[in-house]
PDB file of C-alpha atoms in Angstrom:
ATOM      1  CA  MET A  10       0.131  -0.036  -0.125  1.00  0.00           C
ATOM      2  CA  GLU A  11       2.946   2.355   0.905  1.00  0.00           C
ATOM      3  CA  VAL A  12       4.697   1.490  -2.313  1.00  0.00           C
ATOM      4  CA  PHE A  13       1.510   2.301  -4.310  1.00  0.00           C
ATOM      5  CA  GLN A  14       1.093   5.797  -2.474  1.00  0.00           C
ATOM      6  CA  ASN A  15       4.640   6.561  -3.286  1.00  0.00           C
ATOM      7  CA  SER A  16       4.264   5.592  -6.991  1.00  0.00           C
ATOM      8  CA  LEU A  17       1.162   7.855  -7.005  1.00  0.00           C
ATOM      9  CA  ALA A  18       2.893  10.647  -5.778  1.00  0.00           C
ATOM     10  CA  VAL A  19       5.819  10.303  -8.293  1.00  0.00           C
ATOM     11  CA  LEU A  20       3.401  10.091 -11.098  1.00  0.00           C
ATOM     12  CA  ARG A  21       1.529  13.190  -9.891  1.00  0.00           C
ATOM     13  CA  SER A  22       4.832  15.219  -9.709  1.00  0.00           C
ATOM     14  CA  VAL A  23       5.632  14.092 -13.240  1.00  0.00           C
ATOM     15  CA  THR A  24       2.368  14.935 -14.572  1.00  0.00           C
ATOM     16  CA  GLN A  25       2.486  18.532 -12.914  1.00  0.00           C
ATOM     17  CA  ALA A  26       5.979  18.948 -14.526  1.00  0.00           C
ATOM     18  CA  VAL A  27       4.816  17.991 -18.074  1.00  0.00           C
ATOM     19  CA  VAL A  28       1.584  20.052 -17.743  1.00  0.00           C
ATOM     20  CA  VAL A  29       3.498  22.930 -16.717  1.00  0.00           C
ATOM     21  CA  GLU A  30       6.126  22.419 -19.388  1.00  0.00           C
ATOM     22  CA  ALA A  31       3.235  22.175 -22.011  1.00  0.00           C
ATOM     23  CA  ILE A  32       1.692  25.325 -20.572  1.00  0.00           C
ATOM     24  CA  ALA A  33       5.447  27.094 -20.904  1.00  0.00           C
ATOM     25  CA  GLY A  34       5.511  25.841 -24.385  1.00  0.00           C
ATOM     26  CA  LEU A  35       2.395  27.062 -25.260  1.00  0.00           C
ATOM     27  CA  TYR A  36       3.032  30.507 -23.865  1.00  0.00           C
ATOM     28  CA  ARG A  37       6.277  30.490 -25.712  1.00  0.00           C
ATOM     29  CA  THR A  38       4.581  29.612 -28.923  1.00  0.00           C
ATOM     30  CA  ARG A  39       1.730  32.242 -28.515  1.00  0.00           C
ATOM     31  CA  LYS A  40       4.363  34.923 -27.501  1.00  0.00           C
ATOM     32  CA  SER A  41       6.358  34.156 -30.679  1.00  0.00           C
ATOM     33  CA  PHE A  42       3.259  34.164 -32.606  1.00  0.00           C
ATOM     34  CA  LEU A  43       2.428  37.535 -31.422  1.00  0.00           C
ATOM     35  CA  HIS A  44       5.573  38.963 -31.952  1.00  0.00           C
ATOM     36  CA  LYS A  45       5.798  38.007 -35.367  1.00  0.00           C
ATOM     37  CA  LEU A  46       2.258  39.435 -35.826  1.00  0.00           C
ATOM     38  CA  GLU A  47       3.073  42.902 -34.552  1.00  0.00           C
ATOM     39  CA  ALA A  48       6.250  42.986 -36.900  1.00  0.00           C
ATOM     40  CA  VAL A  49       3.958  41.917 -40.014  1.00  0.00           C
ATOM     41  CA  LYS A  50       1.565  44.680 -38.613  1.00  0.00           C
ATOM     42  CA  GLU A  51       4.668  47.333 -38.454  1.00  0.00           C
ATOM     43  CA  GLU A  52       5.961  46.305 -41.671  1.00  0.00           C
ATOM     44  CA  PHE A  53       2.439  46.740 -43.291  1.00  0.00           C
ATOM     45  CA  CYS A  54       1.950  50.103 -41.441  1.00  0.00           C
ATOM     46  CA  GLN A  55       5.270  51.313 -42.463  1.00  0.00           C
ATOM     47  CA  ARG A  56       4.760  50.145 -46.548  1.00  0.00           C
ATOM     48  CA  ASN A  57       1.123  52.102 -46.299  1.00  0.00           C
ATOM     49  CA  LYS A  58       2.785  54.991 -44.912  1.00  0.00           C
ATOM     50  CA  GLU A  59       5.237  54.995 -47.743  1.00  0.00           C
ATOM     51  CA  ALA A  60       2.754  54.515 -50.032  1.00  0.00           C
ATOM     52  CA  SER A  61       0.525  57.050 -48.996  1.00  0.00           C
ATOM     53  CA  GLU A  62       3.140  59.485 -48.829  1.00  0.00           C
ATOM     54  CA  GLN A  63       4.429  58.719 -52.281  1.00  0.00           C
ATOM     55  CA  ARG A  64       0.946  59.057 -53.776  1.00  0.00           C
ATOM     56  CA  CYS A  65       0.602  62.157 -51.826  1.00  0.00           C
ATOM     57  CA  ARG A  66       3.728  63.776 -53.212  1.00  0.00           C
ATOM     58  CA  THR A  67       2.539  62.414 -56.691  1.00  0.00           C
ATOM     59  CA  VAL A  68      -0.608  64.244 -56.389  1.00  0.00           C
ATOM     60  CA  LEU A  69       1.155  67.929 -55.100  1.00  0.00           C
ATOM     61  CA  GLN A  70       3.588  67.712 -57.777  1.00  0.00           C
ATOM     62  CA  GLU A  71       1.035  67.191 -60.517  1.00  0.00           C
ATOM     63  CA  LEU A  72      -1.161  70.051 -59.039  1.00  0.00           C
ATOM     64  CA  TRP A  73       1.942  72.131 -58.368  1.00  0.00           C
ATOM     65  CA  ARG A  74       2.807  71.749 -62.064  1.00  0.00           C
ATOM     66  CA  ASP A  75       0.898  74.785 -63.362  1.00  0.00           C
ATOM     67  CA  VAL A  76       2.277  76.867 -60.499  1.00  0.00           C
ATOM     68  CA  GLU A  77       5.818  76.141 -61.052  1.00  0.00           C
ATOM     69  CA  LEU A  78       5.135  77.023 -64.967  1.00  0.00           C
ATOM     70  CA  ARG A  79       4.083  80.362 -63.833  1.00  0.00           C
ATOM     71  CA  LEU A  80       6.888  81.110 -61.476  1.00  0.00           C
ATOM     72  CA  GLN A  81       9.378  80.335 -64.417  1.00  0.00           C
ATOM     73  CA  ARG A  82       7.600  83.060 -66.604  1.00  0.00           C
ATOM     74  CA  GLY A  83       7.573  85.306 -64.013  1.00  0.00           C
ATOM     75  CA  ASP A  84       3.800  85.966 -63.567  1.00  0.00           C
ATOM     76  CA  TYR A  85       4.291  86.319 -60.000  1.00  0.00           C
ATOM     77  CA  VAL A  86       7.010  88.995 -60.097  1.00  0.00           C
ATOM     78  CA  ALA A  87       4.508  91.813 -60.648  1.00  0.00           C
ATOM     79  CA  ARG A  88       2.061  93.864 -58.996  1.00  0.00           C
ATOM     80  CA  GLY A  89      -0.757  91.741 -57.444  1.00  0.00           C
ATOM     81  CA  GLY A  90       1.634  88.857 -57.948  1.00  0.00           C
ATOM     82  CA  ALA A  91       1.527  87.692 -54.373  1.00  0.00           C
ATOM     83  CA  GLN A  92      -1.814  87.527 -54.301  1.00  0.00           C
ATOM     84  CA  LEU A  93      -2.125  85.636 -57.454  1.00  0.00           C
ATOM     85  CA  PHE A  94       0.458  83.156 -55.916  1.00  0.00           C
ATOM     86  CA  LYS A  95      -1.770  82.940 -52.779  1.00  0.00           C
ATOM     87  CA  ASP A  96      -4.706  82.216 -54.881  1.00  0.00           C
ATOM     88  CA  ASP A  97      -3.441  79.698 -56.933  1.00  0.00           C
ATOM     89  CA  LEU A  98      -1.815  78.063 -53.844  1.00  0.00           C
ATOM     90  CA  ASN A  99      -5.198  77.863 -52.445  1.00  0.00           C
ATOM     91  CA  ARG A 100      -6.681  76.584 -55.588  1.00  0.00           C
ATOM     92  CA  VAL A 101      -3.897  73.602 -55.316  1.00  0.00           C
ATOM     93  CA  LEU A 102      -4.775  72.874 -51.696  1.00  0.00           C
ATOM     94  CA  GLU A 103      -8.450  72.569 -52.617  1.00  0.00           C
ATOM     95  CA  GLU A 104      -8.088  70.152 -55.304  1.00  0.00           C
ATOM     96  CA  TYR A 105      -5.433  68.409 -53.068  1.00  0.00           C
ATOM     97  CA  LYS A 106      -8.118  67.687 -50.508  1.00  0.00           C
ATOM     98  CA  GLN A 107     -10.538  66.730 -53.241  1.00  0.00           C
ATOM     99  CA  ARG A 108      -8.482  63.627 -54.223  1.00  0.00           C
ATOM    100  CA  HIS A 109      -9.395  60.607 -52.730  1.00  0.00           C
ATOM    101  CA  ASP A 110      -7.282  57.396 -51.773  1.00  0.00           C
ATOM    102  CA  LYS A 111      -4.173  59.534 -50.149  1.00  0.00           C
ATOM    103  CA  GLY A 112      -3.801  57.282 -47.229  1.00  0.00           C
ATOM    104  CA  VAL A 113      -2.865  58.152 -43.596  1.00  0.00           C
ATOM    105  CA  ARG A 114       0.233  60.422 -44.773  1.00  0.00           C
ATOM    106  CA  ALA A 115      -2.266  62.792 -46.318  1.00  0.00           C
ATOM    107  CA  GLU A 116      -2.252  65.846 -43.869  1.00  0.00           C
ATOM    108  CA  ALA A 117       1.598  65.340 -42.790  1.00  0.00           C
ATOM    109  CA  VAL A 118       2.696  65.434 -46.369  1.00  0.00           C
ATOM    110  CA  LEU A 119       0.702  68.648 -46.882  1.00  0.00           C
ATOM    111  CA  LYS A 120       2.263  70.212 -43.794  1.00  0.00           C
ATOM    112  CA  GLU A 121       5.648  69.396 -45.129  1.00  0.00           C
ATOM    113  CA  PHE A 122       4.551  70.986 -48.454  1.00  0.00           C
ATOM    114  CA  LEU A 123       3.455  74.051 -47.164  1.00  0.00           C
ATOM    115  CA  ARG A 124       6.518  74.358 -44.980  1.00  0.00           C
ATOM    116  CA  GLU A 125       8.774  73.940 -47.851  1.00  0.00           C
ATOM    117  CA  HIS A 126       7.186  76.846 -49.933  1.00  0.00           C
ATOM    118  CA  GLU A 127       6.228  79.243 -46.986  1.00  0.00           C
ATOM    119  CA  GLY A 128       9.453  81.168 -47.967  1.00  0.00           C
ATOM    120  CA  LEU A 129       8.357  81.437 -51.357  1.00  0.00           C
ATOM    121  CA  ALA A 130       4.980  83.394 -50.550  1.00  0.00           C
ATOM    122  CA  GLN A 131       7.402  85.464 -48.409  1.00  0.00           C
ATOM    123  CA  VAL A 132      10.011  86.233 -51.069  1.00  0.00           C
ATOM    124  CA  LEU A 133       7.171  86.786 -53.522  1.00  0.00           C
ATOM    125  CA  LYS A 134       5.375  89.380 -51.133  1.00  0.00           C
ATOM    126  CA  ALA A 135       8.878  91.066 -50.476  1.00  0.00           C
ATOM    127  CA  THR A 136       9.441  91.579 -54.378  1.00  0.00           C
ATOM    128  CA  GLU A 137       6.102  93.010 -54.607  1.00  0.00           C
ATOM    129  CA  VAL A 138       6.531  95.870 -52.069  1.00  0.00           C
ATOM    130  CA  GLN A 139      10.071  96.397 -53.923  1.00  0.00           C
ATOM    131  CA  LEU A 140       8.291  96.602 -57.067  1.00  0.00           C
ATOM    132  CA  GLU A 141       5.497  98.893 -55.778  1.00  0.00           C
ATOM    133  CA  LEU A 142       7.915 100.986 -54.204  1.00  0.00           C
ATOM    134  CA  ALA A 143      10.280 101.230 -57.489  1.00  0.00           C
ATOM    135  CA  GLU A 144       7.102 102.045 -59.463  1.00  0.00           C
ATOM    136  CA  ARG A 145       6.073 104.978 -57.154  1.00  0.00           C
ATOM    137  CA  GLN A 146       9.476 106.315 -57.373  1.00  0.00           C
ATOM    138  CA  GLN A 147       9.709 106.010 -61.238  1.00  0.00           C
ATOM    139  CA  GLU A 148       5.859 107.825 -61.155  1.00  0.00           C
ATOM    140  CA  ALA A 149       7.385 110.525 -58.653  1.00  0.00           C
ATOM    141  CA  ALA A 150      10.409 110.985 -60.827  1.00  0.00           C
ATOM    142  CA  ALA A 151       8.244 111.081 -64.130  1.00  0.00           C
ATOM    143  CA  ALA A 152       5.843 113.450 -62.560  1.00  0.00           C
ATOM    144  CA  GLU A 153       8.652 115.592 -61.165  1.00  0.00           C
ATOM    145  CA  ALA A 154      10.335 115.643 -64.770  1.00  0.00           C
ATOM    146  CA  GLU A 155       6.959 116.593 -66.420  1.00  0.00           C
ATOM    147  CA  ALA A 156       6.488 119.364 -63.700  1.00  0.00           C
ATOM    148  CA  ALA A 157      10.119 120.538 -64.788  1.00  0.00           C
ATOM    149  CA  ARG A 158       9.272 120.241 -68.428  1.00  0.00           C
ATOM    150  CA  LYS A 159       6.238 122.281 -67.976  1.00  0.00           C
ATOM    151  CA  ALA A 160       7.777 125.032 -66.026  1.00  0.00           C
ATOM    152  CA  ALA A 161      10.642 125.263 -68.247  1.00  0.00           C
ATOM    153  CA  GLU A 162       8.016 125.780 -71.390  1.00  0.00           C
ATOM    154  CA  ALA A 163       6.536 128.295 -69.093  1.00  0.00           C
ATOM    155  CA  TRP A 164       9.678 130.441 -68.677  1.00  0.00           C
ATOM    156  CA  LYS A 165      10.441 130.108 -72.087  1.00  0.00           C
ATOM    157  CA  GLU A 166       7.036 131.512 -73.223  1.00  0.00           C
ATOM    158  CA  GLU A 167       7.244 134.191 -70.436  1.00  0.00           C
ATOM    159  CA  GLN A 168      10.628 135.176 -71.764  1.00  0.00           C
ATOM    160  CA  LYS A 169       9.378 135.194 -75.179  1.00  0.00           C
ATOM    161  CA  ARG A 170       6.495 137.351 -74.406  1.00  0.00           C
ATOM    162  CA  SER A 171       8.702 139.619 -72.365  1.00  0.00           C
ATOM    163  CA  MET A 172      11.152 139.856 -75.442  1.00  0.00           C
ATOM    164  CA  GLU A 173       8.181 140.651 -77.478  1.00  0.00           C
ATOM    165  CA  GLU A 174       6.772 143.483 -75.175  1.00  0.00           C
ATOM    166  CA  TYR A 175      10.287 145.051 -74.754  1.00  0.00           C
ATOM    167  CA  GLU A 176      10.537 145.175 -78.686  1.00  0.00           C
ATOM    168  CA  ARG A 177       7.067 146.775 -79.081  1.00  0.00           C
ATOM    169  CA  GLN A 178       7.884 149.121 -76.225  1.00  0.00           C
ATOM    170  CA  LEU A 179      11.152 149.989 -77.857  1.00  0.00           C
ATOM    171  CA  GLN A 180       9.991 150.386 -81.253  1.00  0.00           C
ATOM    172  CA  GLN A 181       7.200 152.442 -79.953  1.00  0.00           C
ATOM    173  CA  ARG A 182       9.742 154.748 -77.940  1.00  0.00           C
ATOM    174  CA  MET A 183      12.041 155.114 -81.162  1.00  0.00           C
ATOM    175  CA  LYS A 184       8.845 156.059 -83.241  1.00  0.00           C
ATOM    176  CA  GLU A 185       7.813 158.501 -80.446  1.00  0.00           C
ATOM    177  CA  GLU A 186      11.533 159.873 -80.102  1.00  0.00           C
ATOM    178  CA  GLN A 187      11.517 159.854 -83.900  1.00  0.00           C
ATOM    179  CA  ARG A 188       8.631 161.708 -84.274  1.00  0.00           C
ATOM    180  CA  THR A 189       9.631 164.055 -81.569  1.00  0.00           C
ATOM    181  CA  TRP A 190      12.808 164.782 -83.572  1.00  0.00           C
ATOM    182  CA  LEU A 191      11.151 165.100 -86.667  1.00  0.00           C
ATOM    183  CA  GLU A 192       8.585 167.460 -85.200  1.00  0.00           C
ATOM    184  CA  GLU A 193      11.479 169.503 -83.745  1.00  0.00           C
ATOM    185  CA  GLN A 194      13.549 169.358 -87.267  1.00  0.00           C
ATOM    186  CA  GLN A 195      10.458 170.538 -89.014  1.00  0.00           C
ATOM    187  CA  ARG A 196      10.501 173.829 -86.330  1.00  0.00           C
ATOM    188  CA  VAL A 197      13.916 174.145 -87.168  1.00  0.00           C
ATOM    189  CA  LEU A 198      13.534 174.101 -90.838  1.00  0.00           C
ATOM    190  CA  GLU A 199      10.686 176.269 -90.555  1.00  0.00           C
ATOM    191  CA  HIS A 200      12.798 178.631 -88.631  1.00  0.00           C
ATOM    192  CA  HIS A 201      15.606 178.603 -90.919  1.00  0.00           C
ATOM    193  CA  ARG A 202      13.136 179.317 -93.947  1.00  0.00           C
ATOM    194  CA  LYS A 203      11.841 182.176 -92.375  1.00  0.00           C
ATOM    195  CA  GLU A 204      15.339 183.496 -91.535  1.00  0.00           C
ATOM    196  CA  TYR A 205      16.387 182.787 -95.270  1.00  0.00           C
ATOM    197  CA  LYS A 206      13.447 184.837 -96.729  1.00  0.00           C
ATOM    198  CA  ALA A 207      14.169 187.757 -94.437  1.00  0.00           C
ATOM    199  CA  LEU A 208      18.009 187.758 -95.527  1.00  0.00           C
ATOM    200  CA  LEU A 209      16.696 188.066 -98.935  1.00  0.00           C
ATOM    201  CA  GLN A 210      14.479 190.658 -98.585  1.00  0.00           C
ATOM    202  CA  GLU A 211      16.876 192.684 -96.459  1.00  0.00           C
ATOM    203  CA  GLY A 212      19.544 192.156 -99.149  1.00  0.00           C
ATOM    204  CA  PHE A 213      21.906 189.653 -97.107  1.00  0.00           C
ATOM    205  CA  ARG A 214      22.459 187.388-100.244  1.00  0.00           C
ATOM    206  CA  ARG A 215      25.606 185.720 -98.856  1.00  0.00           C
ATOM    207  CA  GLU A 216      24.009 185.159 -95.477  1.00  0.00           C
ATOM    208  CA  ALA A 217      20.961 183.925 -97.621  1.00  0.00           C
ATOM    209  CA  ALA A 218      23.131 181.379 -99.517  1.00  0.00           C
ATOM    210  CA  ALA A 219      24.556 179.948 -96.349  1.00  0.00           C
ATOM    211  CA  MET A 220      21.288 179.713 -94.485  1.00  0.00           C
ATOM    212  CA  GLY A 221      20.112 177.947 -98.087  1.00  0.00           C
ATOM    213  CA  LEU A 222      23.023 175.310 -97.494  1.00  0.00           C
ATOM    214  CA  GLN A 223      21.871 174.787 -93.924  1.00  0.00           C
ATOM    215  CA  ILE A 224      18.130 174.113 -95.349  1.00  0.00           C
ATOM    216  CA  LEU A 225      19.387 171.767 -97.876  1.00  0.00           C
ATOM    217  CA  VAL A 226      21.324 169.777 -95.189  1.00  0.00           C
ATOM    218  CA  LEU A 227      18.368 169.721 -92.919  1.00  0.00           C
ATOM    219  CA  MET A 228      16.015 168.431 -95.614  1.00  0.00           C
ATOM    220  CA  ARG A 229      18.147 165.875 -96.586  1.00  0.00           C
ATOM    221  CA  ALA A 230      18.778 164.483 -92.896  1.00  0.00           C
ATOM    222  CA  PHE A 231      14.953 164.919 -92.732  1.00  0.00           C
ATOM    223  CA  VAL A 232      14.229 162.932 -95.935  1.00  0.00           C
ATOM    224  CA  CYS A 233      16.727 160.111 -94.847  1.00  0.00           C
ATOM    225  CA  THR A 234      14.935 159.746 -91.501  1.00  0.00           C
ATOM    226  CA  VAL A 235      11.658 159.533 -92.828  1.00  0.00           C
ATOM    227  CA  LEU A 236      12.490 156.630 -95.588  1.00  0.00           C
TER     228      LEU A 236
END
């Protein structure tokens, strides 16, 4: 009886060891399976992310093509160019959001894209400000030059009018002086004629002849002045 009980105890200990070992083996198998499953899951997620990122970049590159062409043509380097670029960028973003099957990296790729082109928007805005400043300076310079041209023309016109007025007044003064001189010569000539007649009547022929010569000289000078 005692031998039987001892054998039963040994059997129980062996059975427990086998069970424990079996359970441990099942646990290790399950753990290995879960580890492999997690690895497969991570690989799938990584591939899914890469595929999503590639898809998103392709979509953005396609939508950005027209903007790139306008950049090469210099369409944005002009007054209103910064706003035009902003409108085109908003159009790209709107069309990007409407595209399907972009995957889990859609927002992340978009944020990276906007960060890459943020400096471009700032450069275009600064360029537009410089262009507007240059245009205002050119307009101011043109206005100043036009004002100077008009002032010069006005000065020339005023000089012309002043010269014409001076010549008119000079001619008028000369005519008045000439008329005064002629009137004076006429009075002198008339006086000499009277003296000439008086000398003849009194018999002073020599003196009358001399007076006649003076009268001829005065008459010639009078005729030359009138002509």
